[in-house]
Amino acid sequence: MTQRNPESIVSLFATEGEIGSVTPYGNGHINDTYLVRDKAGEEKYILQRINTSIFRDPALLMHNFASVTEYLRGIIAARGGDTERETINLVPTKKGETFHLAENGDAWRLMLFVKNSVSYDKVEKPEQFYKSAVAFGNFQYLLAGFKADTLGETIKDFHNTPERYRQLTAAADADVCGRRAEVGAELAFAKDRIDFIGTFERAHAEGRLPLRVTHNDTKLNNILFDRASGEPICIIDLDTIMPGYSVNDFGDSIRFGATTALEDEADLSLVHFDISLYELYVKGFIEGAKGGLTEAELSFLPDAAIMMTLECGMRFLADYLSGDTYFKTSRPKQNLDRARNQFKLVSDMEAVIDDMRAIVKKYAKAQKRKVKFT
Ligand code: ADP
Ligand code: GN1
Ligand code: MG
């Protein structure tokens, strides 16, 4: 018989001890996440149903996931770290597989719960954002030796911004929900930036922006912090690790973190780009990357903050036009609010781009690197 409910799915994995409860957990927009406790109420595992309408090839995804975490475990062990906390540990199924593929096509994985950990949807203390920057910069640095050609592309053209613009215009043309008339200003906002949108693809074609192994979803709630010390422990949400541009990992963190509001705040008077948080992140990311970024990459950091914010806004808008089928929503117009929120941040950043560049210059100089902006 097909096993569908989360409790019965857990029983297919090689768990230890008796399972107590399985309850929904976290604020991710994509997968269904559950916290698995034992009979004594202790947090033991995280169970996830991978969203297979988004991740079409769960076997490929889990191949990436397992090989990257194994590689990281080797590095963590070599430096005497805690391999059960500093990276994700998959719990195999009783058949020894990295995930369970149900008869209905659902793909499930089980991971050790990282003890005493917490993730944040908003920066609570500036120091925390700085630390997350060091952690994400360092994550990229650690993966620099990983063979990029062994990783499959889990979502094609994931951060190909011109392609995201094409998807937006296709969604507007199709207008399946009759929402296009409502978003004329937002569509024009994206169209006005059509030349900028191609910046990274052009730089890559000209050999100025290399492909590296990148995380591709570096928002603050994809880092687990230690509840007691406040230190970042573990980078999670590894579904989109694949070859990409390093600067986009920087930009995506700025998009989500260097702001005065949550990502779906509908009152735009509360949404402002916070350049002091940006500065802390620049400092941390450059330090964490330990000189691994080229001068061209350093020069693209400010543009990447705008690029990822604009791209994410376009993705939210396309999803709104398509009937909210991609990002989870909990209220009507949430994706439209998210899109407007992101576009507000884009405008704020554009207004201070020279300051954003001066900040990169300052921290690059601390590493004796020169940065030229073209
Ligand atoms: P999504 O792709 O839907 O964002 P995530 O993998 O980011 O899913 O997980 C959602 C949330 O679950 C995270 O923000 C985090 O709070 C929590 N989480 C995920 N994995 C673990 C883990 N191994 N230990 C503790 N908490 C976790
Ligand atoms: C999704 O899975 P989650 O919630 O960490 C999305 C990101 C977006 C983000 C916006 C696979 O991230 O690309 O930037 O929402 N992940 C995927 O909050 O599309
Ligand atoms: Mg997540």
XYZ file of N, CA and C and ligand atoms in Angstrom, residues 28 217 219 221-222 237, ligand 3:
19
model
N 9.831 27.547 5.161
C 10.292 27.444 3.775
C 9.126 27.629 2.812
N 20.570 29.795 -2.747
C 19.362 30.156 -1.971
C 19.815 30.590 -0.571
N 19.252 32.715 1.752
C 18.558 33.608 2.674
C 18.850 33.216 4.119
N 17.177 32.428 6.628
C 16.581 31.259 7.283
C 17.096 29.928 6.725
N 18.086 30.017 5.844
C 18.758 28.791 5.410
C 20.106 28.593 6.101
N 19.240 23.709 3.403
C 18.497 23.914 2.151
C 19.428 23.773 0.942
Mg 14.721 27.156 3.126
